[in-house]
PDB file of N, CA and C in Angstrom:
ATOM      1  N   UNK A   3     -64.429  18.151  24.380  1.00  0.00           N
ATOM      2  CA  UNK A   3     -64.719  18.390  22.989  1.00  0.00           C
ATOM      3  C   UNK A   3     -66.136  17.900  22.716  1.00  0.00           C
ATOM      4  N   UNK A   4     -67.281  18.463  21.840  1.00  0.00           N
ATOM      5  CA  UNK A   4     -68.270  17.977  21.415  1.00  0.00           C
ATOM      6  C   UNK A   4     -68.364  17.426  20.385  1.00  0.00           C
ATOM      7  N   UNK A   5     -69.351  16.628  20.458  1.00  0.00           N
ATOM      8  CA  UNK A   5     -69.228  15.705  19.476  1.00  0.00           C
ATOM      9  C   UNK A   5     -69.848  16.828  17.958  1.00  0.00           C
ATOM     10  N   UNK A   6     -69.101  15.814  16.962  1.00  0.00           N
ATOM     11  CA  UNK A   6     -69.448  16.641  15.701  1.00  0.00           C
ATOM     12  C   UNK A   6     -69.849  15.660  14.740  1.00  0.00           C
ATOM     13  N   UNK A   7     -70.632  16.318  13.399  1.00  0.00           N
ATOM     14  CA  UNK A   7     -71.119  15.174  12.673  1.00  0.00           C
ATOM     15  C   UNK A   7     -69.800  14.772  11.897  1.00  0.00           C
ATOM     16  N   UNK A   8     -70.168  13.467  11.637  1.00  0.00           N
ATOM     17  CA  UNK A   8     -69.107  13.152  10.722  1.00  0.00           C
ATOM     18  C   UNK A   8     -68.363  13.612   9.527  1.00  0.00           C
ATOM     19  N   UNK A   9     -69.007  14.844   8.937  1.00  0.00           N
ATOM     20  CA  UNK A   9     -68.379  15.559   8.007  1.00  0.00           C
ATOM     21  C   UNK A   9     -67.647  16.148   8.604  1.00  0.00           C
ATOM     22  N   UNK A  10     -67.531  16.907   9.733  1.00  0.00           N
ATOM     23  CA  UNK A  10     -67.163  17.792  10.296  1.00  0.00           C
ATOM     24  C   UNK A  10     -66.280  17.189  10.519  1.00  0.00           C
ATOM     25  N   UNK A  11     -65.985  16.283  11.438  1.00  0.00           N
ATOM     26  CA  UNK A  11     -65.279  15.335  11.916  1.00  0.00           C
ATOM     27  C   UNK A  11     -64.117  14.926  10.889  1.00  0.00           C
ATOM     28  N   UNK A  12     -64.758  14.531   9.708  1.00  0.00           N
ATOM     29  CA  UNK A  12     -63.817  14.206   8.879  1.00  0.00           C
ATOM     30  C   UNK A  12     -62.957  15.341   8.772  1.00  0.00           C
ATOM     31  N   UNK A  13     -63.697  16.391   8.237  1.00  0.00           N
ATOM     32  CA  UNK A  13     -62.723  17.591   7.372  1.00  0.00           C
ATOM     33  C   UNK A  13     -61.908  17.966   8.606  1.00  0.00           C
ATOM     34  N   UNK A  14     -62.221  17.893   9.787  1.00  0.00           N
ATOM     35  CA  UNK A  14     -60.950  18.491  11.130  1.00  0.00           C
ATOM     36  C   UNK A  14     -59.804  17.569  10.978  1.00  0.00           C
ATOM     37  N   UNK A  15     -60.234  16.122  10.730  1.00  0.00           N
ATOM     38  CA  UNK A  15     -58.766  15.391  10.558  1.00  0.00           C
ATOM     39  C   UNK A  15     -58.158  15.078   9.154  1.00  0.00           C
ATOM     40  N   UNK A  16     -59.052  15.722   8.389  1.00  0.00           N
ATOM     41  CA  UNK A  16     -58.137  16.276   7.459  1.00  0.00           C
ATOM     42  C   UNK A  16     -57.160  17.643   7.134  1.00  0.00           C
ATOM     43  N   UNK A  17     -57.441  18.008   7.857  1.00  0.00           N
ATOM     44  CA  UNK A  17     -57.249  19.648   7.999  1.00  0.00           C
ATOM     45  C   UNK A  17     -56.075  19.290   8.892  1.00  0.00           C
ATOM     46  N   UNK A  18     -56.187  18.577  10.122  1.00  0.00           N
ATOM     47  CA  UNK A  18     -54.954  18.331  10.859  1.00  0.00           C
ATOM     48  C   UNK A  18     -54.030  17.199   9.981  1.00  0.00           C
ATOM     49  N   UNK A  19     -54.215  16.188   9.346  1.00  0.00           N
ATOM     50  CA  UNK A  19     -53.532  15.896   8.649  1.00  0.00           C
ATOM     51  C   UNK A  19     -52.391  16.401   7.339  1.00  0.00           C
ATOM     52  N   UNK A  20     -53.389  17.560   6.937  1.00  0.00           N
ATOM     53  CA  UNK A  20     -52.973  18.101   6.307  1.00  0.00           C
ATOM     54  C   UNK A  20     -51.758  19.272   6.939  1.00  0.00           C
ATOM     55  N   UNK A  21     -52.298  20.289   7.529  1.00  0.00           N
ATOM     56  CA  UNK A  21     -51.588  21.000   8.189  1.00  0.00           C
ATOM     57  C   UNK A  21     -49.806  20.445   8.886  1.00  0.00           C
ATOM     58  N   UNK A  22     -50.048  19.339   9.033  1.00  0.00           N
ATOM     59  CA  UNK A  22     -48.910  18.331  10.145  1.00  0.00           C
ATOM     60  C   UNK A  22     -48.018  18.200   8.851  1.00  0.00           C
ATOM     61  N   UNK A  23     -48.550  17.379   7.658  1.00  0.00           N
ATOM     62  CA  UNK A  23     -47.729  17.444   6.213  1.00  0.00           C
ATOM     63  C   UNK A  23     -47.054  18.839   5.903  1.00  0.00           C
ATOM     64  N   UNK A  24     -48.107  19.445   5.514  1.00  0.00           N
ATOM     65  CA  UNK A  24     -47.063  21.412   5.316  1.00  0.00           C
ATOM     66  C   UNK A  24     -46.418  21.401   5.676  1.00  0.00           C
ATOM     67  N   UNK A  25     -46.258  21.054   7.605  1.00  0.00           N
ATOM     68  CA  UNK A  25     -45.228  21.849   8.222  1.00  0.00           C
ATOM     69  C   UNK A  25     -43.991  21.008   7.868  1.00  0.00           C
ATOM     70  N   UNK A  26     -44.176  19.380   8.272  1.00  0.00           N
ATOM     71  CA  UNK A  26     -43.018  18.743   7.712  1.00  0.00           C
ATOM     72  C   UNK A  26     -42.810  19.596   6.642  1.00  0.00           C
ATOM     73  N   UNK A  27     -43.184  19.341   5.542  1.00  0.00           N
ATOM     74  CA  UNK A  27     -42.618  19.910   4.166  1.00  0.00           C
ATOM     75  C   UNK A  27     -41.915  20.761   3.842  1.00  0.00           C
ATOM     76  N   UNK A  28     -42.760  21.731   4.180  1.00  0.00           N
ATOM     77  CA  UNK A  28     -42.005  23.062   4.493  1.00  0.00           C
ATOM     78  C   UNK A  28     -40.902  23.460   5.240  1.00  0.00           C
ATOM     79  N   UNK A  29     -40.814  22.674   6.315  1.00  0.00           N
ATOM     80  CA  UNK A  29     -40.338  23.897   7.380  1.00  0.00           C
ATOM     81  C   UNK A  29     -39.270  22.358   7.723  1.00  0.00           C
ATOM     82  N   UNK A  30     -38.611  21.566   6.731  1.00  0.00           N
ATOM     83  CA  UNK A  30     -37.194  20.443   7.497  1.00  0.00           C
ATOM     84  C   UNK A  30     -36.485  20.705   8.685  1.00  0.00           C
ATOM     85  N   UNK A  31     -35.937  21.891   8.914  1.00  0.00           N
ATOM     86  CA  UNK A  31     -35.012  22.526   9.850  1.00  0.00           C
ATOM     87  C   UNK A  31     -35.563  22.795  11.187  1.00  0.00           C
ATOM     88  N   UNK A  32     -36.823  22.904  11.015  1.00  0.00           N
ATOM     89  CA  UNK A  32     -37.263  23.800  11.964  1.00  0.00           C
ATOM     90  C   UNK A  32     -37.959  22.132  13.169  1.00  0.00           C
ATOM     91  N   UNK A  33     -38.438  22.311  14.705  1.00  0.00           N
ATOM     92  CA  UNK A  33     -38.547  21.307  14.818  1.00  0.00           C
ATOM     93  C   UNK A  33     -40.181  21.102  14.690  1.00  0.00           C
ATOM     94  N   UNK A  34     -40.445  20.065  15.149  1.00  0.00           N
ATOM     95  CA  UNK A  34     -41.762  19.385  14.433  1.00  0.00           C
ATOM     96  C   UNK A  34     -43.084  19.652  15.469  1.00  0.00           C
ATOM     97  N   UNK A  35     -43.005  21.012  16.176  1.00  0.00           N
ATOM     98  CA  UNK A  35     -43.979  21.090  17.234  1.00  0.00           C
ATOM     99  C   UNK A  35     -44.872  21.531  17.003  1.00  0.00           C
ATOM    100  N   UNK A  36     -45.317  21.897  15.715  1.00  0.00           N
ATOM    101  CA  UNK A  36     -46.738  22.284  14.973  1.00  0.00           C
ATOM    102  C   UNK A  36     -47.427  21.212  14.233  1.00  0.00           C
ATOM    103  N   UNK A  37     -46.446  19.962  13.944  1.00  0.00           N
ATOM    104  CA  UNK A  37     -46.887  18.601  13.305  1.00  0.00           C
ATOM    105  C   UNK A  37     -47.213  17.995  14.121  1.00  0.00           C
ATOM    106  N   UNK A  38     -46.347  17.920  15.413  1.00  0.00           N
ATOM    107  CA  UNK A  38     -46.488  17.288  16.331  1.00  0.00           C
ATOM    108  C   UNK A  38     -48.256  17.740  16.816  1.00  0.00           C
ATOM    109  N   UNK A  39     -48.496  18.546  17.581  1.00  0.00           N
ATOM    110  CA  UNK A  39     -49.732  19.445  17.469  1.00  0.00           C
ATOM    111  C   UNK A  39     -50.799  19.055  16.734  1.00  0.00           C
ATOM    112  N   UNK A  40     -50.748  18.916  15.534  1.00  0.00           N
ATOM    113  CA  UNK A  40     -51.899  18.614  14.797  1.00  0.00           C
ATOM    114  C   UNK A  40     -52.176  17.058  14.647  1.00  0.00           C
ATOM    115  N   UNK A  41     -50.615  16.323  14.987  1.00  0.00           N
ATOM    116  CA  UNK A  41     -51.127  14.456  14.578  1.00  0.00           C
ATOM    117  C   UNK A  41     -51.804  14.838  15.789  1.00  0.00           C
ATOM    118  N   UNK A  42     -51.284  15.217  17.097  1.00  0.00           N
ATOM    119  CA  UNK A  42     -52.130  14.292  18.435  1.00  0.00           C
ATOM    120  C   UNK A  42     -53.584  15.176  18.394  1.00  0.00           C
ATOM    121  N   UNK A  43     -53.990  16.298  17.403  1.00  0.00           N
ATOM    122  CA  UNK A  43     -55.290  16.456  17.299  1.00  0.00           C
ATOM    123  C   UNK A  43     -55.870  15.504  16.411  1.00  0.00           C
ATOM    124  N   UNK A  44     -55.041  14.944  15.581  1.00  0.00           N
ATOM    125  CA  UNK A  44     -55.892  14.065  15.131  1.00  0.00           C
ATOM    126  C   UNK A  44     -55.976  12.767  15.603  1.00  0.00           C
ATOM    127  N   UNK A  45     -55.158  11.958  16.249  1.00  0.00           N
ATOM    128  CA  UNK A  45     -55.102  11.289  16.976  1.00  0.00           C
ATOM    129  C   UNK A  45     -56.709  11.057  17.601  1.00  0.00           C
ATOM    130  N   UNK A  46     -56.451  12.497  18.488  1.00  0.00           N
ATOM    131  CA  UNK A  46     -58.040  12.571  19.215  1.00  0.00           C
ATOM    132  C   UNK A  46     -58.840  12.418  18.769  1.00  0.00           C
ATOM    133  N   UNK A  47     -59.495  13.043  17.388  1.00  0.00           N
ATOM    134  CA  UNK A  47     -60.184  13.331  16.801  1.00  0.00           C
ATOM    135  C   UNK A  47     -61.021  11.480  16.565  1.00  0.00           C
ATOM    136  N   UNK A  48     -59.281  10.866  16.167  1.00  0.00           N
ATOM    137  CA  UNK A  48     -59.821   9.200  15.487  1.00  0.00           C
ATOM    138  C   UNK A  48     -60.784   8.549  17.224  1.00  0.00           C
ATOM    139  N   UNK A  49     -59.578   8.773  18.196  1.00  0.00           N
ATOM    140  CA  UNK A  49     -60.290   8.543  19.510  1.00  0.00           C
ATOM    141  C   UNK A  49     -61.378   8.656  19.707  1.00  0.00           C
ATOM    142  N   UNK A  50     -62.002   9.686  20.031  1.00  0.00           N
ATOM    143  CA  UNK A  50     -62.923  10.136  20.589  1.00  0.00           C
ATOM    144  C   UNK A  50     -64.397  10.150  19.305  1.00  0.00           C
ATOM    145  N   UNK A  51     -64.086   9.410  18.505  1.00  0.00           N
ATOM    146  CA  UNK A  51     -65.008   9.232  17.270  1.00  0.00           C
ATOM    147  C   UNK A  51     -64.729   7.877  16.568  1.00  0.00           C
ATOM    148  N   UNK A  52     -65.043   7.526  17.227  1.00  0.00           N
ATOM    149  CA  UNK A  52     -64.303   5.593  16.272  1.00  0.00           C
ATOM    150  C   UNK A  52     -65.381   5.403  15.230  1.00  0.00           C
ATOM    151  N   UNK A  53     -66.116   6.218  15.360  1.00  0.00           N
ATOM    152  CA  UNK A  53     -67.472   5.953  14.232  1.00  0.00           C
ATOM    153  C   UNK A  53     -67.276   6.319  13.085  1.00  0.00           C
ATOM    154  N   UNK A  54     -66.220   7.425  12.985  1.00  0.00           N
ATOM    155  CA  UNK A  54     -65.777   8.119  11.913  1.00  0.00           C
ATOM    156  C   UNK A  54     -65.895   7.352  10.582  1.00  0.00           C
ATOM    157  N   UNK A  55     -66.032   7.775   9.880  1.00  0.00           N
ATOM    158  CA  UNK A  55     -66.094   7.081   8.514  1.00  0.00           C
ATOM    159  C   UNK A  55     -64.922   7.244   7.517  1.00  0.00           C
ATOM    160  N   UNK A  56     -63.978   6.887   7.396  1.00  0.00           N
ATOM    161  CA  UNK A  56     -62.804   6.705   6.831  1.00  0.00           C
ATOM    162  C   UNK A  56     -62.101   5.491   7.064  1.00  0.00           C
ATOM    163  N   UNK A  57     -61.021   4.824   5.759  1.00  0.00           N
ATOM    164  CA  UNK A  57     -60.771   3.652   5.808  1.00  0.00           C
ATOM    165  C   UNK A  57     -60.236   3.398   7.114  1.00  0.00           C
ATOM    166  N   UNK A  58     -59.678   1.940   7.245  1.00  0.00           N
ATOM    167  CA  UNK A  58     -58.628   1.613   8.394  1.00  0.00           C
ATOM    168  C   UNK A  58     -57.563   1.694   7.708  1.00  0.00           C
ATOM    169  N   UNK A  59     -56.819   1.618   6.780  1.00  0.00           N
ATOM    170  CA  UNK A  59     -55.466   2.352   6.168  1.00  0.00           C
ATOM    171  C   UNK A  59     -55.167   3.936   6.659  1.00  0.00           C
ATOM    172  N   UNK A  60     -56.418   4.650   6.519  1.00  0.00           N
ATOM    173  CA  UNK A  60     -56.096   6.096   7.035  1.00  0.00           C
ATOM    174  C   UNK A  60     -55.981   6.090   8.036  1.00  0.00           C
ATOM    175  N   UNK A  61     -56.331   5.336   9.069  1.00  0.00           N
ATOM    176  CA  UNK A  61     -56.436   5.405  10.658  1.00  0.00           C
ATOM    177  C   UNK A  61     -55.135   5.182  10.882  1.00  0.00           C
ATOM    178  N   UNK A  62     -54.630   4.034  10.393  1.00  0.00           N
ATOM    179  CA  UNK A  62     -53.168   3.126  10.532  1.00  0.00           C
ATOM    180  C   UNK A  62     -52.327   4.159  10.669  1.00  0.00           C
ATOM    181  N   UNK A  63     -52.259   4.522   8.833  1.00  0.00           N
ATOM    182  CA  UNK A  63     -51.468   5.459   8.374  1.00  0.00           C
ATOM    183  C   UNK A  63     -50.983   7.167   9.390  1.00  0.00           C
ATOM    184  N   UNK A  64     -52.356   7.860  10.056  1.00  0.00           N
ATOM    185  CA  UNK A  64     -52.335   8.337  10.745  1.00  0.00           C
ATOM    186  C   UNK A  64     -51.845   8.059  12.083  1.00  0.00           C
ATOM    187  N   UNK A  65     -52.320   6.730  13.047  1.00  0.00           N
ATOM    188  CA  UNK A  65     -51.662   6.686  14.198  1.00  0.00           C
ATOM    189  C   UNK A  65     -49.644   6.368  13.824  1.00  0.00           C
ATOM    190  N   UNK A  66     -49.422   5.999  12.662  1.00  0.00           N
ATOM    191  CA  UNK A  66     -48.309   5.711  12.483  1.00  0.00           C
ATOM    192  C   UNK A  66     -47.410   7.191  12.468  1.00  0.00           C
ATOM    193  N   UNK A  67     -47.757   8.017  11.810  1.00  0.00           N
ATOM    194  CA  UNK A  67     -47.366   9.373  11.297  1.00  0.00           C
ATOM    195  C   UNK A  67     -47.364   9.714  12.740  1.00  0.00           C
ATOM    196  N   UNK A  68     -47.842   9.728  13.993  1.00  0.00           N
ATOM    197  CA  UNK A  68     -47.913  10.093  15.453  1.00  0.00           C
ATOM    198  C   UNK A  68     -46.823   9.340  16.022  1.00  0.00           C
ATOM    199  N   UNK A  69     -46.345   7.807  15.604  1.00  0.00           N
ATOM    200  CA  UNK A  69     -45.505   7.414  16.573  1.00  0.00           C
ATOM    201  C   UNK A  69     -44.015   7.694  15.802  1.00  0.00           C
ATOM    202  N   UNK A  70     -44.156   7.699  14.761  1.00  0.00           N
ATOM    203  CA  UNK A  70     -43.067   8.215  13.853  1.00  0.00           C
ATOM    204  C   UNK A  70     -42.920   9.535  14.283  1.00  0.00           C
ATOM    205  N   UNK A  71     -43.639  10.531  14.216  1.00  0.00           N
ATOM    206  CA  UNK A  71     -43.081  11.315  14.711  1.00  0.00           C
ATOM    207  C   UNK A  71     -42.764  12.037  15.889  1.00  0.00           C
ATOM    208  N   UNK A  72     -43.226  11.186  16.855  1.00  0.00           N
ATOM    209  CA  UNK A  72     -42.580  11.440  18.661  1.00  0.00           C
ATOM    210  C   UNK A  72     -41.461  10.377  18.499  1.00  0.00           C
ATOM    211  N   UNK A  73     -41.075   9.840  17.736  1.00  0.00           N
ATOM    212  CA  UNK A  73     -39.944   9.443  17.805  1.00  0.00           C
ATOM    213  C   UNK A  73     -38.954   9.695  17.128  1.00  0.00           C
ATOM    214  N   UNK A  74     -38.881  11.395  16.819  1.00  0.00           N
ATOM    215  CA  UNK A  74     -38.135  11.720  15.912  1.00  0.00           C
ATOM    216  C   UNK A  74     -37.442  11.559  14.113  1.00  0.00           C
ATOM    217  N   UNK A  75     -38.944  10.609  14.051  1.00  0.00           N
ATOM    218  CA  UNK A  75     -38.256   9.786  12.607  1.00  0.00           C
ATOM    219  C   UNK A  75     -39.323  10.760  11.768  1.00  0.00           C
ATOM    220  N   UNK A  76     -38.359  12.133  11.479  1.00  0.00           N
ATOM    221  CA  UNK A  76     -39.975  12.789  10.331  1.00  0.00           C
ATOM    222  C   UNK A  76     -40.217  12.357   8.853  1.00  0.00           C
ATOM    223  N   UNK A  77     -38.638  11.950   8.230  1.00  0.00           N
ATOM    224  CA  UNK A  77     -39.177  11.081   7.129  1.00  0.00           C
ATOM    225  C   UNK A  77     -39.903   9.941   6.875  1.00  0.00           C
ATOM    226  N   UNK A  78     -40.320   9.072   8.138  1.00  0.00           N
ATOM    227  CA  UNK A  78     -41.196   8.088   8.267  1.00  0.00           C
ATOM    228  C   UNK A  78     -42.683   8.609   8.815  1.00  0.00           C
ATOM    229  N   UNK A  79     -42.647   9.935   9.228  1.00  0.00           N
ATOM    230  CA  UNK A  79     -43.881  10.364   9.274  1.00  0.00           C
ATOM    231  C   UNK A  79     -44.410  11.133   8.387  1.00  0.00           C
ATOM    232  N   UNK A  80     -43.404  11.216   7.624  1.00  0.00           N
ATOM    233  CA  UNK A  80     -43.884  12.331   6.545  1.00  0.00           C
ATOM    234  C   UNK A  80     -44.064  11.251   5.426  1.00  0.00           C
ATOM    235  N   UNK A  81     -43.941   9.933   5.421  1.00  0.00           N
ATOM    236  CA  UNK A  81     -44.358   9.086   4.230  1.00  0.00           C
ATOM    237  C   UNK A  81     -45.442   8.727   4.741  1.00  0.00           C
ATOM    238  N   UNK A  82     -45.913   8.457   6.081  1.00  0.00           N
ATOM    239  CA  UNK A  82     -47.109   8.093   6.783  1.00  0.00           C
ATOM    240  C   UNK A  82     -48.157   9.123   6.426  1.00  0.00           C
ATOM    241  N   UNK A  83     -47.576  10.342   6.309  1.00  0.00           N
ATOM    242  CA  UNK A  83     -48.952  11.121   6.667  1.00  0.00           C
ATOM    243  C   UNK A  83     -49.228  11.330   4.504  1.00  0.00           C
ATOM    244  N   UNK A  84     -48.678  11.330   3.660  1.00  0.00           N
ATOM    245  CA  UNK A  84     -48.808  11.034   2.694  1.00  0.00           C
ATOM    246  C   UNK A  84     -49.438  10.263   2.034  1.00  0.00           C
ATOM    247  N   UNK A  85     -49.447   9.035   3.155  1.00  0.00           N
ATOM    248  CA  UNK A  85     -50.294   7.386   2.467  1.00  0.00           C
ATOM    249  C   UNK A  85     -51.415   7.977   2.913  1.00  0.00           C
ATOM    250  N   UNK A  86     -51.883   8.710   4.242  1.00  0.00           N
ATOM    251  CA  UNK A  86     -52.743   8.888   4.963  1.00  0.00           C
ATOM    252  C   UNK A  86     -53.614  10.220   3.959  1.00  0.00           C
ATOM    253  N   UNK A  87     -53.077  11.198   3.624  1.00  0.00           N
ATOM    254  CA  UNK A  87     -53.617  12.294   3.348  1.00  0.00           C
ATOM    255  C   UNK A  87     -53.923  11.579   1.798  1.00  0.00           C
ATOM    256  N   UNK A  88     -53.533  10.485   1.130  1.00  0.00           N
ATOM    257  CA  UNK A  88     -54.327   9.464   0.275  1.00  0.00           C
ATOM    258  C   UNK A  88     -55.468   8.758   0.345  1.00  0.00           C
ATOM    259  N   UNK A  89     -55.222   8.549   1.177  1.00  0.00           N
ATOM    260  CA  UNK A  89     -56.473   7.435   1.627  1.00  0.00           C
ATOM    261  C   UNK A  89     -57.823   8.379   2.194  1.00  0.00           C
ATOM    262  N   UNK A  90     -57.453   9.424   2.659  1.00  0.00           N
ATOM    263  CA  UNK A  90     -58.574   9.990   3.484  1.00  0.00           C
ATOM    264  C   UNK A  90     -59.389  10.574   2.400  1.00  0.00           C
ATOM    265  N   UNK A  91     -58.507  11.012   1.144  1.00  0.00           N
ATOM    266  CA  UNK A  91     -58.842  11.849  -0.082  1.00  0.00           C
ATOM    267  C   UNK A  91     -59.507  11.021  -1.044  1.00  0.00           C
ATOM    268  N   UNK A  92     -59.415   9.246  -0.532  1.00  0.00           N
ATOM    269  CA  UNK A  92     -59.444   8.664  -1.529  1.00  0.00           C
ATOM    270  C   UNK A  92     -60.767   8.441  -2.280  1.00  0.00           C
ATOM    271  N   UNK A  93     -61.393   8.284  -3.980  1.00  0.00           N
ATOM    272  CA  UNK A  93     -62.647   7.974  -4.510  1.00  0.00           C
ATOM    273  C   UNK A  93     -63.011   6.671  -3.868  1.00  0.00           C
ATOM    274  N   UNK A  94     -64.174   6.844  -2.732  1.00  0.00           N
ATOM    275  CA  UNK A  94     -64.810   5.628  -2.125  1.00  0.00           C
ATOM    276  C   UNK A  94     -64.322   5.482  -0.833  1.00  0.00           C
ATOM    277  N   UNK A  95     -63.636   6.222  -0.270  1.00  0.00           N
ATOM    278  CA  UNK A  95     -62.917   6.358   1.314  1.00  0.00           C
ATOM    279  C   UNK A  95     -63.669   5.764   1.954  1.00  0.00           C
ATOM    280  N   UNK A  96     -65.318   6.711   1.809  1.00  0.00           N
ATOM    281  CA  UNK A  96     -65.968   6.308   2.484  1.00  0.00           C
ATOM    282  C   UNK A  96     -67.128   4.780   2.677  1.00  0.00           C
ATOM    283  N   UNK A  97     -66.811   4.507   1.673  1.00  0.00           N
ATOM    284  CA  UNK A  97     -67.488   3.507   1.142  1.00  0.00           C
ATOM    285  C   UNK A  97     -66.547   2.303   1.677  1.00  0.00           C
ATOM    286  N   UNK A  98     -65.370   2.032   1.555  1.00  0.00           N
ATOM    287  CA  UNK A  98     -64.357   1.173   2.060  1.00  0.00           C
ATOM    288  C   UNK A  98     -64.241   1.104   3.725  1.00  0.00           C
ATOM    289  N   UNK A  99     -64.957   2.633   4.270  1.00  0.00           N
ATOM    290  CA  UNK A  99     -64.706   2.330   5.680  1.00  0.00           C
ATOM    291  C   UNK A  99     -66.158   1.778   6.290  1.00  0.00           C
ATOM    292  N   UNK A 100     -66.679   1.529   5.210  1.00  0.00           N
ATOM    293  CA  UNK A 100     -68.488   0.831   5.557  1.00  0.00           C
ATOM    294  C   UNK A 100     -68.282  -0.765   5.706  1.00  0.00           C
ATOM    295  N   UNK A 101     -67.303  -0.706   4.437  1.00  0.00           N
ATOM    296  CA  UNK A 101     -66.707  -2.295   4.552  1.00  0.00           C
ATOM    297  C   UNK A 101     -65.938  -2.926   5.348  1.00  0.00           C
ATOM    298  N   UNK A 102     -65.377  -2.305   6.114  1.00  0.00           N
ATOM    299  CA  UNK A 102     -64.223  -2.779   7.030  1.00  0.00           C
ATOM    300  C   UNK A 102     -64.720  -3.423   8.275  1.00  0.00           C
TER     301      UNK A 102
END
């Protein structure tokens, strides 16, 4: 993967954050291999970019929403990726992850 600027960067793990939420949401019945899919892109995304600029709550929140959901618990990933798709959205996100 190449590296991308940090906007970019951001909006992909938001976009996978987001996307991973829908599908929970949407789709209860169905199983979680398109959520699944998008946490461990974002996963990467936090990996392979630690520079990223977003809080450490969103990071948390995100690697949590990944172990929650390889472990079958989607209502604990689906509250994870909620706190997360908060925080990433949040007024001053970026400003809080300057502080950390």
């Amino acid at each position: 993967m190449t590296a991308l600027p940090h906007s970019s960067t951001e909006a992909a793990l938001r976009d996978a954050v987001d996307t991973a939420l829908i599908d929970l949401l949407t789709k209860p019945n169905n199983p979680a291999d398109r959520a699944r899919q998008e946490l461990t892109r974002a996963v990467g995304l936090l990996d392979e970019h630690p520079q990223i600029e977003v809080s450490a709550d969103a990071v948390t929140a995100v690697r949590s929403a990944a172990e929650h959901l390889a472990q079958g618990e989607r209502a604990n990933a689906r509250t994870a990726l909620v706190n997360a798709r908060g925080r990433l959205s949040a007024p001053g996100s970026r400003q809080a992850a300057r502080n950390n």
